[in-house]
PDB file of C-alpha atoms in Angstrom:
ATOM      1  CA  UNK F  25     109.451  92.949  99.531  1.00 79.00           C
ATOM      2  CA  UNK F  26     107.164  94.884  96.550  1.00 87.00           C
ATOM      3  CA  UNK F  27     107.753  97.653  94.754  1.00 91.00           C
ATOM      4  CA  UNK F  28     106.532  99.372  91.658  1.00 95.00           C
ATOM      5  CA  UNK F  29     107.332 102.100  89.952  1.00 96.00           C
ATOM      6  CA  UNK F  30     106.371 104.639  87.685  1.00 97.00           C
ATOM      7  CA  UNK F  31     108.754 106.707  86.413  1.00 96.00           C
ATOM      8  CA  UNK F  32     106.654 109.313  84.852  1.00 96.00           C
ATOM      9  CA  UNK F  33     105.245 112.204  87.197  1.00 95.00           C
ATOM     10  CA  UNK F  34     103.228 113.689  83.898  1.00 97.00           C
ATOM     11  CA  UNK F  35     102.595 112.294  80.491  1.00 98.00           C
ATOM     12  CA  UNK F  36     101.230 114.957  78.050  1.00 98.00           C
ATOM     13  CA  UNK F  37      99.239 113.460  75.007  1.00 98.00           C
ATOM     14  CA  UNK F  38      97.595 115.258  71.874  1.00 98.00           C
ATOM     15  CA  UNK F  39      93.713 114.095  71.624  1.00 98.00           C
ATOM     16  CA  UNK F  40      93.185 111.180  69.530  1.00 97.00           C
ATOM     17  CA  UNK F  41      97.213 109.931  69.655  1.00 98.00           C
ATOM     18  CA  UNK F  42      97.823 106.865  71.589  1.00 97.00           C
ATOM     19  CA  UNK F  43      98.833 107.284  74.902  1.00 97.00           C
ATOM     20  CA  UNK F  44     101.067 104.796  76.992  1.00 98.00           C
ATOM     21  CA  UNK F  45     101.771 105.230  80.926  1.00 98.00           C
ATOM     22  CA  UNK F  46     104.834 103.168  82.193  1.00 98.00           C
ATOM     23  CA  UNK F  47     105.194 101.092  85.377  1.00 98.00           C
ATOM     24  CA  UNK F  48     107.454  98.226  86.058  1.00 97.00           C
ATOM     25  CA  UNK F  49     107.442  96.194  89.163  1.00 95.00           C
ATOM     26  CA  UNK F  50     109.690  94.257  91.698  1.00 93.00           C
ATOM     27  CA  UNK F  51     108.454  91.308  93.824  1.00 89.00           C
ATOM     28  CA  UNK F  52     110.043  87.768  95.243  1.00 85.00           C
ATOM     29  CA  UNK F  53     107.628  85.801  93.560  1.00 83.00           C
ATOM     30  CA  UNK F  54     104.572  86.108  90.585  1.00 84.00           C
ATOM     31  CA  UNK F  55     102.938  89.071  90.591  1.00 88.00           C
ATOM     32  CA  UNK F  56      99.429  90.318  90.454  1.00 90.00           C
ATOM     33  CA  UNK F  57      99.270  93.998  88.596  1.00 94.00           C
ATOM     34  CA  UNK F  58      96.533  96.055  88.708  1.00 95.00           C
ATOM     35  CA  UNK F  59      95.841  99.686  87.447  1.00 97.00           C
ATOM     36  CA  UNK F  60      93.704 102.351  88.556  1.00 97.00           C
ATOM     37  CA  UNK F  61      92.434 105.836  87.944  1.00 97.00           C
ATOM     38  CA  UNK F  62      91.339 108.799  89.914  1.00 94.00           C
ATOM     39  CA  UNK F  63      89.669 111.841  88.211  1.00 93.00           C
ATOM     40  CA  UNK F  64      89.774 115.332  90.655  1.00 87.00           C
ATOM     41  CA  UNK F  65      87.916 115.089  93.778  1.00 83.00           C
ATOM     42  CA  UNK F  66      87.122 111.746  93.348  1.00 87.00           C
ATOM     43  CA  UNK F  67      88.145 108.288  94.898  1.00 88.00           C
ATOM     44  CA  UNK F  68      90.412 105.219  92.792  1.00 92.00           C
ATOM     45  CA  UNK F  69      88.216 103.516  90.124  1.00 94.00           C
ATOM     46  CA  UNK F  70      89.649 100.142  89.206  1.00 94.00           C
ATOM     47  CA  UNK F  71      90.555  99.831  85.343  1.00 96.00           C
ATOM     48  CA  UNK F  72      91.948  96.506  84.901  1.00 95.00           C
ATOM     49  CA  UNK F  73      94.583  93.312  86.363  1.00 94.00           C
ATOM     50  CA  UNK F  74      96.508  91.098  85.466  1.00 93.00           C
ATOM     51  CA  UNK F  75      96.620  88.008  87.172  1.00 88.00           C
ATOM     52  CA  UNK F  76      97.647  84.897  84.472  1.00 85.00           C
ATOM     53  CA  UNK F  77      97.399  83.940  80.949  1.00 85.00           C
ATOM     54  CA  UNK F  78      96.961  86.472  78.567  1.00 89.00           C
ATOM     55  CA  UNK F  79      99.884  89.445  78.648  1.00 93.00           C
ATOM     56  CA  UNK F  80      97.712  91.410  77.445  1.00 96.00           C
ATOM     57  CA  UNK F  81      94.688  92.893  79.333  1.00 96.00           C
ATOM     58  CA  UNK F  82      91.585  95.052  78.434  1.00 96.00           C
ATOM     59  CA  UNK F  83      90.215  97.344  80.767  1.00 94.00           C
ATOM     60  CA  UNK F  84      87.615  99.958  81.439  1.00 92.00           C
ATOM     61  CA  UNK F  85      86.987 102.386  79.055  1.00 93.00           C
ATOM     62  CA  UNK F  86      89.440 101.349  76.156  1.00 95.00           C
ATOM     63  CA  UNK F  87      92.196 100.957  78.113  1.00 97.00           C
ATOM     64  CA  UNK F  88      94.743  98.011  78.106  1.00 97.00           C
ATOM     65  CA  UNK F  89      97.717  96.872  80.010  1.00 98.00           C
ATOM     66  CA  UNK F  90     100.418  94.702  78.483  1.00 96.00           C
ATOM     67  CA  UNK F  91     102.381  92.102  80.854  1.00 96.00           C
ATOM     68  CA  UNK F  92     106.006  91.498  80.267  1.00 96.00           C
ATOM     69  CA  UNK F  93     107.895  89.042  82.693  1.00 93.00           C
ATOM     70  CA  UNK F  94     111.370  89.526  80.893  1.00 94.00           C
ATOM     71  CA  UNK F  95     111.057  93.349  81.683  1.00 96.00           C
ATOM     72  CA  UNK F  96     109.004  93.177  85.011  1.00 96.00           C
ATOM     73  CA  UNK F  97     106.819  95.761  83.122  1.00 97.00           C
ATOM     74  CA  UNK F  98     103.030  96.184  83.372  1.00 98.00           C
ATOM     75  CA  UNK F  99     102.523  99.813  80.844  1.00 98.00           C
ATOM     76  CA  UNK F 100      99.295 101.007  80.508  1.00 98.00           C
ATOM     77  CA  UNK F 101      97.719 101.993  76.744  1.00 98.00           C
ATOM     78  CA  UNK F 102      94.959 103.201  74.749  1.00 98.00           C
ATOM     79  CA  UNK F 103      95.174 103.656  71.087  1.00 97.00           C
ATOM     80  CA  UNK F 104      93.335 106.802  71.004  1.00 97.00           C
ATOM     81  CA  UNK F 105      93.333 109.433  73.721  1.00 97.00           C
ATOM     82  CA  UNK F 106      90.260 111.382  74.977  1.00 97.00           C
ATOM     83  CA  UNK F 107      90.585 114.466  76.798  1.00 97.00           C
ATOM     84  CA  UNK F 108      88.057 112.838  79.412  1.00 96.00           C
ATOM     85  CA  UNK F 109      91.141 110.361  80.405  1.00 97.00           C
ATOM     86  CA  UNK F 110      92.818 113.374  81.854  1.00 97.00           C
ATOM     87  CA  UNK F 111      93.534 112.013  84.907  1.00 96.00           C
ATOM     88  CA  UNK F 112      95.825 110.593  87.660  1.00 96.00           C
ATOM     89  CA  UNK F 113      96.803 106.679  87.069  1.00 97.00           C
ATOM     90  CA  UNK F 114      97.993 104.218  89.393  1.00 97.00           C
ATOM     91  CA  UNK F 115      99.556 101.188  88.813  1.00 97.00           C
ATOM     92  CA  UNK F 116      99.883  98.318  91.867  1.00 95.00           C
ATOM     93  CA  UNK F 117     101.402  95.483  92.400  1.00 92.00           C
ATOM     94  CA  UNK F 118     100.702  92.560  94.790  1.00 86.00           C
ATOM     95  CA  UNK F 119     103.450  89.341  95.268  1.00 78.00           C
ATOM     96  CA  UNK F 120     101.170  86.247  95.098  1.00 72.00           C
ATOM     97  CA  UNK F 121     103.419  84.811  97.809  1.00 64.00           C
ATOM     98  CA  UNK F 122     101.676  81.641  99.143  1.00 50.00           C
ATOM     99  CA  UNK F 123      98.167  82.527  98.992  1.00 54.00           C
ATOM    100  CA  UNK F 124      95.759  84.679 101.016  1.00 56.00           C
ATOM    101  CA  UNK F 125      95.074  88.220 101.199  1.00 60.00           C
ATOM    102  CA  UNK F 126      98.536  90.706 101.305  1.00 70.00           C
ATOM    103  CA  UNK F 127      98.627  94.401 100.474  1.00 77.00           C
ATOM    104  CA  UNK F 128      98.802  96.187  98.001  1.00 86.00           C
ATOM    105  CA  UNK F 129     101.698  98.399  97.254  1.00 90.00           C
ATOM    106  CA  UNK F 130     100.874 101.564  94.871  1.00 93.00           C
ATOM    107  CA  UNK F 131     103.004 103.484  92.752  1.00 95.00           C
ATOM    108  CA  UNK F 132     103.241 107.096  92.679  1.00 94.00           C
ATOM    109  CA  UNK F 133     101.049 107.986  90.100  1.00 95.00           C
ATOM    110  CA  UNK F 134     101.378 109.381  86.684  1.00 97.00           C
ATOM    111  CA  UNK F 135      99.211 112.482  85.673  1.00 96.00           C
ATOM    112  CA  UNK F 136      97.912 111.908  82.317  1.00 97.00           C
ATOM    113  CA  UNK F 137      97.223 115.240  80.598  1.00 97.00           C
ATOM    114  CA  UNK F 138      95.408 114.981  77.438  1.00 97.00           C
ATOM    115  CA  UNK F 139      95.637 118.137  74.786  1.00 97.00           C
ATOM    116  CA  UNK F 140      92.522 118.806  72.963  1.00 95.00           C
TER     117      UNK F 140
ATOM    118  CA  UNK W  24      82.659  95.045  92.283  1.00 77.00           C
ATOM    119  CA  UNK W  25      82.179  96.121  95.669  1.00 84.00           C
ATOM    120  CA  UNK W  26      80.577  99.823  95.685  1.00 90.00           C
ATOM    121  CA  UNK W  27      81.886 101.559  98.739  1.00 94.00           C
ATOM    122  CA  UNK W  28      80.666 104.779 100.458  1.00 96.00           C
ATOM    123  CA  UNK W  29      82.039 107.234 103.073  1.00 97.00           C
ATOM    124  CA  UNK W  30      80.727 109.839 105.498  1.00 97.00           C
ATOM    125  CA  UNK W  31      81.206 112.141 105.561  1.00 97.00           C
ATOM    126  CA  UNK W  32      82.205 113.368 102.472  1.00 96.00           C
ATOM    127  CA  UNK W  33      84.693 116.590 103.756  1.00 96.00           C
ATOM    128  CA  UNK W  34      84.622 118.578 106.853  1.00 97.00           C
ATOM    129  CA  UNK W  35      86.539 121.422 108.388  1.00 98.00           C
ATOM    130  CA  UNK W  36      87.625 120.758 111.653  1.00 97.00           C
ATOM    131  CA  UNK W  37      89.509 122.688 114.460  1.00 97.00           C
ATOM    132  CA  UNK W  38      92.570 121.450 116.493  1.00 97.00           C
ATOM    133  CA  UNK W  39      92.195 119.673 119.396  1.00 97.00           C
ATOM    134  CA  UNK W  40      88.926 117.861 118.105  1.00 98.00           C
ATOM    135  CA  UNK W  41      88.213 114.165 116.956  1.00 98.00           C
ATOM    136  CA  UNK W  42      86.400 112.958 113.640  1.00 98.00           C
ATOM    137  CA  UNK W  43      84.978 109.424 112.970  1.00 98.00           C
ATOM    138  CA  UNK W  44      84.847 108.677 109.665  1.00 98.00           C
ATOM    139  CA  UNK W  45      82.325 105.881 108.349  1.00 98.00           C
ATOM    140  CA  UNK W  46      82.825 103.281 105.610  1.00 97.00           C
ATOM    141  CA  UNK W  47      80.014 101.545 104.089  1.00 97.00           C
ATOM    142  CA  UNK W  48      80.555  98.544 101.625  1.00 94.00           C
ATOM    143  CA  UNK W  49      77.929  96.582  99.755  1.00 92.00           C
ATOM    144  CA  UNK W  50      78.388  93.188 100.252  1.00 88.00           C
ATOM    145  CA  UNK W  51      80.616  91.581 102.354  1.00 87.00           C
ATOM    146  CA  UNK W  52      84.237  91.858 102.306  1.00 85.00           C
ATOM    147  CA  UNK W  53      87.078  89.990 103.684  1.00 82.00           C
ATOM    148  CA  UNK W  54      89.533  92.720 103.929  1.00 84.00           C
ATOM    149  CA  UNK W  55      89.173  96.424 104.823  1.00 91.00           C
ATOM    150  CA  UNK W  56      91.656  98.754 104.661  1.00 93.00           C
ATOM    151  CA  UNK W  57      92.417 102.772 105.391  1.00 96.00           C
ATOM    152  CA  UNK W  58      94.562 105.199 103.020  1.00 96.00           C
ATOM    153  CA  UNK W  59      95.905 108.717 103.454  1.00 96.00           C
ATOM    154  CA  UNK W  60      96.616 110.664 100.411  1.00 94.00           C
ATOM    155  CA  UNK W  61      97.600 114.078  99.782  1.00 89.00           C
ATOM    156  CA  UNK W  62      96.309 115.518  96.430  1.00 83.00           C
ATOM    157  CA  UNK W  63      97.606 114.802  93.710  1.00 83.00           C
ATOM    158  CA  UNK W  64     100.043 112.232  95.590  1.00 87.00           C
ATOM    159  CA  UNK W  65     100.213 108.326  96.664  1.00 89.00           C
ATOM    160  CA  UNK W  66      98.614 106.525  98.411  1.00 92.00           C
ATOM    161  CA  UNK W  67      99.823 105.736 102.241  1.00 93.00           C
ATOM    162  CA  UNK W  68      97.980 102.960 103.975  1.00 93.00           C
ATOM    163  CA  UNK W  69      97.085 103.517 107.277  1.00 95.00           C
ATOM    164  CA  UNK W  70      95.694 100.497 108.517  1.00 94.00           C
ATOM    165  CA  UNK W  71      94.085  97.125 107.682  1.00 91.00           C
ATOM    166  CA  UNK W  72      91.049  96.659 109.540  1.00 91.00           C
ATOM    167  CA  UNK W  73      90.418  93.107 110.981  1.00 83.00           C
ATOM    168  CA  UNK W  74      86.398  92.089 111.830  1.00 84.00           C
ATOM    169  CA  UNK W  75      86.273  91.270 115.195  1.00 82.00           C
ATOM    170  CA  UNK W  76      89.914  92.066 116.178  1.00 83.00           C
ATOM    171  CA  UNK W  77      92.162  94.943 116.672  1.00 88.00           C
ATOM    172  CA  UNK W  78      93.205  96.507 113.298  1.00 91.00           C
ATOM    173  CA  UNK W  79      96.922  96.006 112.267  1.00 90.00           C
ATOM    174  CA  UNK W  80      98.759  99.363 112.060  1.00 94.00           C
ATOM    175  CA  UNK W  81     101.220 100.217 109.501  1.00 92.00           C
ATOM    176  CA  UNK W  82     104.615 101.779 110.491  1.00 92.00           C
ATOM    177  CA  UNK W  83     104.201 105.474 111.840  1.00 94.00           C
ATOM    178  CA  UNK W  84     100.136 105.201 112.831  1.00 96.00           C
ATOM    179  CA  UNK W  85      98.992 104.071 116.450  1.00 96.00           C
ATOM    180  CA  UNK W  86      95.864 103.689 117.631  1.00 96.00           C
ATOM    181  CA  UNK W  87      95.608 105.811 119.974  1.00 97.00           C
ATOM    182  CA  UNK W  88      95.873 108.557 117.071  1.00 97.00           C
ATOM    183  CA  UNK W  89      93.892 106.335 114.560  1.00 97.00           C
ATOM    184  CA  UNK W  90      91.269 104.152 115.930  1.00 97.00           C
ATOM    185  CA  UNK W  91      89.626 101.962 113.990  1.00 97.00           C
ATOM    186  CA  UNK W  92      86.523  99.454 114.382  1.00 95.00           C
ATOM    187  CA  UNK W  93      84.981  96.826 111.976  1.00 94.00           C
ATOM    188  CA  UNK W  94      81.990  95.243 114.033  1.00 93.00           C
ATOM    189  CA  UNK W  95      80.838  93.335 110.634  1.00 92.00           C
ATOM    190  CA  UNK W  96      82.420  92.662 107.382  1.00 90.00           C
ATOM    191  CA  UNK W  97      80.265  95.498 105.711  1.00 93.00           C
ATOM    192  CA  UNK W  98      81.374  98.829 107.514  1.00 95.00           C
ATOM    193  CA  UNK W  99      84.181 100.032 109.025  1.00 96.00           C
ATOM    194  CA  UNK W 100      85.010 103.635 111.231  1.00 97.00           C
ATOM    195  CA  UNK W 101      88.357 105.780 111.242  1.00 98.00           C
ATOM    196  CA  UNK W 102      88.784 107.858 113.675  1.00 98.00           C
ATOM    197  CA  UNK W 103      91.026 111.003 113.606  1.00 98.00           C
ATOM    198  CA  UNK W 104      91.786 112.249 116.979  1.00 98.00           C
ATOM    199  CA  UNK W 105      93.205 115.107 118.650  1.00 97.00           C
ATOM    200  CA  UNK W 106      93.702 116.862 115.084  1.00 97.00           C
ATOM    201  CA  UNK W 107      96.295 119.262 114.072  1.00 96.00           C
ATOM    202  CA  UNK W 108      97.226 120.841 110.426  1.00 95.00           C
ATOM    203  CA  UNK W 109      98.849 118.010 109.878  1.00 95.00           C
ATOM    204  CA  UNK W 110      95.966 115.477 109.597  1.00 96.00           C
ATOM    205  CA  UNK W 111      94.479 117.709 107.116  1.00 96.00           C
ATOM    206  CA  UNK W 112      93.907 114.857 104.055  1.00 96.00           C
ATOM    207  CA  UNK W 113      92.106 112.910 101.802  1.00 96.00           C
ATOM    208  CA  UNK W 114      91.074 109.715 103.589  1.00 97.00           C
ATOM    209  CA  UNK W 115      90.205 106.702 101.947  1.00 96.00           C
ATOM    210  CA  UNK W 116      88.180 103.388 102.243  1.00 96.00           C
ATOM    211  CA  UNK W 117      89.474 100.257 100.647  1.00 94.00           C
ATOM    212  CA  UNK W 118      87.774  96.820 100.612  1.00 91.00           C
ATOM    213  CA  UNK W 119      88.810  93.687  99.017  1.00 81.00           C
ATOM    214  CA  UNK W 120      86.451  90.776  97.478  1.00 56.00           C
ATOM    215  CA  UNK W 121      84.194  88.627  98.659  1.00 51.00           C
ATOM    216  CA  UNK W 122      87.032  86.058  98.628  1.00 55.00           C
ATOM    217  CA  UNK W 123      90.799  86.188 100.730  1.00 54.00           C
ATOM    218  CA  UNK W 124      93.126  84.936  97.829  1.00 61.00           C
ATOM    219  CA  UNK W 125      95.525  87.321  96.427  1.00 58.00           C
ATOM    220  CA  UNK W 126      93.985  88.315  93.279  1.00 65.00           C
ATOM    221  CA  UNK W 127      91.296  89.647  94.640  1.00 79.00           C
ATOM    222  CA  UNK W 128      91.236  93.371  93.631  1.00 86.00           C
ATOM    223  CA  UNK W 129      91.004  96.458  96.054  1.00 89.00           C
ATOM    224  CA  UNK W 130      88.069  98.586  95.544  1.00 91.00           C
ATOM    225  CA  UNK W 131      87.468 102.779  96.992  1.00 94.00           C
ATOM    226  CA  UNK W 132      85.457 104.829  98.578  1.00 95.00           C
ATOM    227  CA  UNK W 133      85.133 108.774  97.320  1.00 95.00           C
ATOM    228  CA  UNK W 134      87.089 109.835  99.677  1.00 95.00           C
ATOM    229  CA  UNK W 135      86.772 112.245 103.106  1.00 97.00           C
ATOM    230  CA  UNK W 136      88.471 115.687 102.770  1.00 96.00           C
ATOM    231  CA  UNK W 137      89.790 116.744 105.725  1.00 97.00           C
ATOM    232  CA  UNK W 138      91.052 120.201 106.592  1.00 97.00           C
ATOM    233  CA  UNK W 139      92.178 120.730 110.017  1.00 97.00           C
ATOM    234  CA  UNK W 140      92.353 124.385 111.038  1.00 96.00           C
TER     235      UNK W 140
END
């Protein structure tokens, strides 16, 4: 079984400060990690994955995700919040299990509010 | 990327009635797939829809409350029936990539809002 988490229901940020939204992960195997966004009214928009190599992965729109196995963490950052990334964030998680196409399991979100 | 679209965008609906919702992809996808969300919440998948097969329901949705069709592996139709309050929602389109393996990332729709009355 898959699970991720995010432990945060709201993360407030001052504009301009770095932000960081946490989500850690459980799965029998490797995972695959994604994260996504969803402004008001308005459906997911994929921001980045990771899915080998580098622990660290750039996204859309400044954002980056850092990998750590040892932690079975997958946190979200940008070094400089806008208050355009207000926003709900979603982190996934997918077991790479022995190939093919398997769901998706979603955390809960995390509300990013950004303070201009 | 896949770009995905839905109709229709939101509707009000009354008790009793049925609404098919229509999802539109691109290019062709492997994998199709329907989410409920309340705002402001997670998301709870409904259903993967399988081209040219019955879709494969997740625990707590039936067909007969949520059918689904995917004559083609571009488009894909949710269908809420008999509606109460308690359908009222934000549904939502999925697709995956143009390939089957595992890292192949989701992709969404806008969304249908759905208030039942």
């Amino acid at each position: 079984a898959q699970s991720v988490a995010q432990p945060e229901d709201q993360v407030n940020v001052a504009e301009g400060n770095p932000l960081t939204v946490k989500c850690t992960y459980s799965v029998s195997g490797n995972p695959y990690l994604f994260w996504y966004v969803q402004y008001p009214n308005r459906g997911l928009q994929f921001l980045l994955k990771y899915i080998t190599g580098d622990n660290l992965v750039k996204g859309s729109y400044g954002f980056e995700a850092e990998f750590n196995k040892s932690q079975t963490s997958f946190h979200l950052k940008k070094p400089s919040a806008l208050v355009s990334d207000s926003a709900l964030y979603f982190c996934a998680v997918r077991d790479r299990g022995s190939g093919g196409y398997q769901k998706v399991t979603f955390g809960t979100g995390t509300k990013l509010q950004v303070i201009p | 990327s896949a770009v995905i679209s839905q109709k229709p965008s939101r509707d009000i609906c009354q008790r009793g009635t049925s609404l098919t919702i229509q999802c539109q992809v691109d290019s062709q996808v492997t994998m199709m797939f329907w989410y409920r969300q309340q705002p402001g919440q997670s998301l709870t998948l409904i259903a993967t829809a399988n081209q040219g097969s019955e879709a494969t329901y997740e625990s707590g949705f039936v067909i007969d409350k949520f059918p689904i069709s995917r004559p083609n592996l571009t488009f894909s139709t949710l269908t809420v029936s008999n509606m109460s309050p308690e359908d009222s929602s934000i549904y939502l389109c999925s697709a995956g990539g143009s390939g089957s393996g595992a890292q192949e990332t989701q992709y969404f729709g806008p969304g249908t809002r759905l208030l039942v009355l």
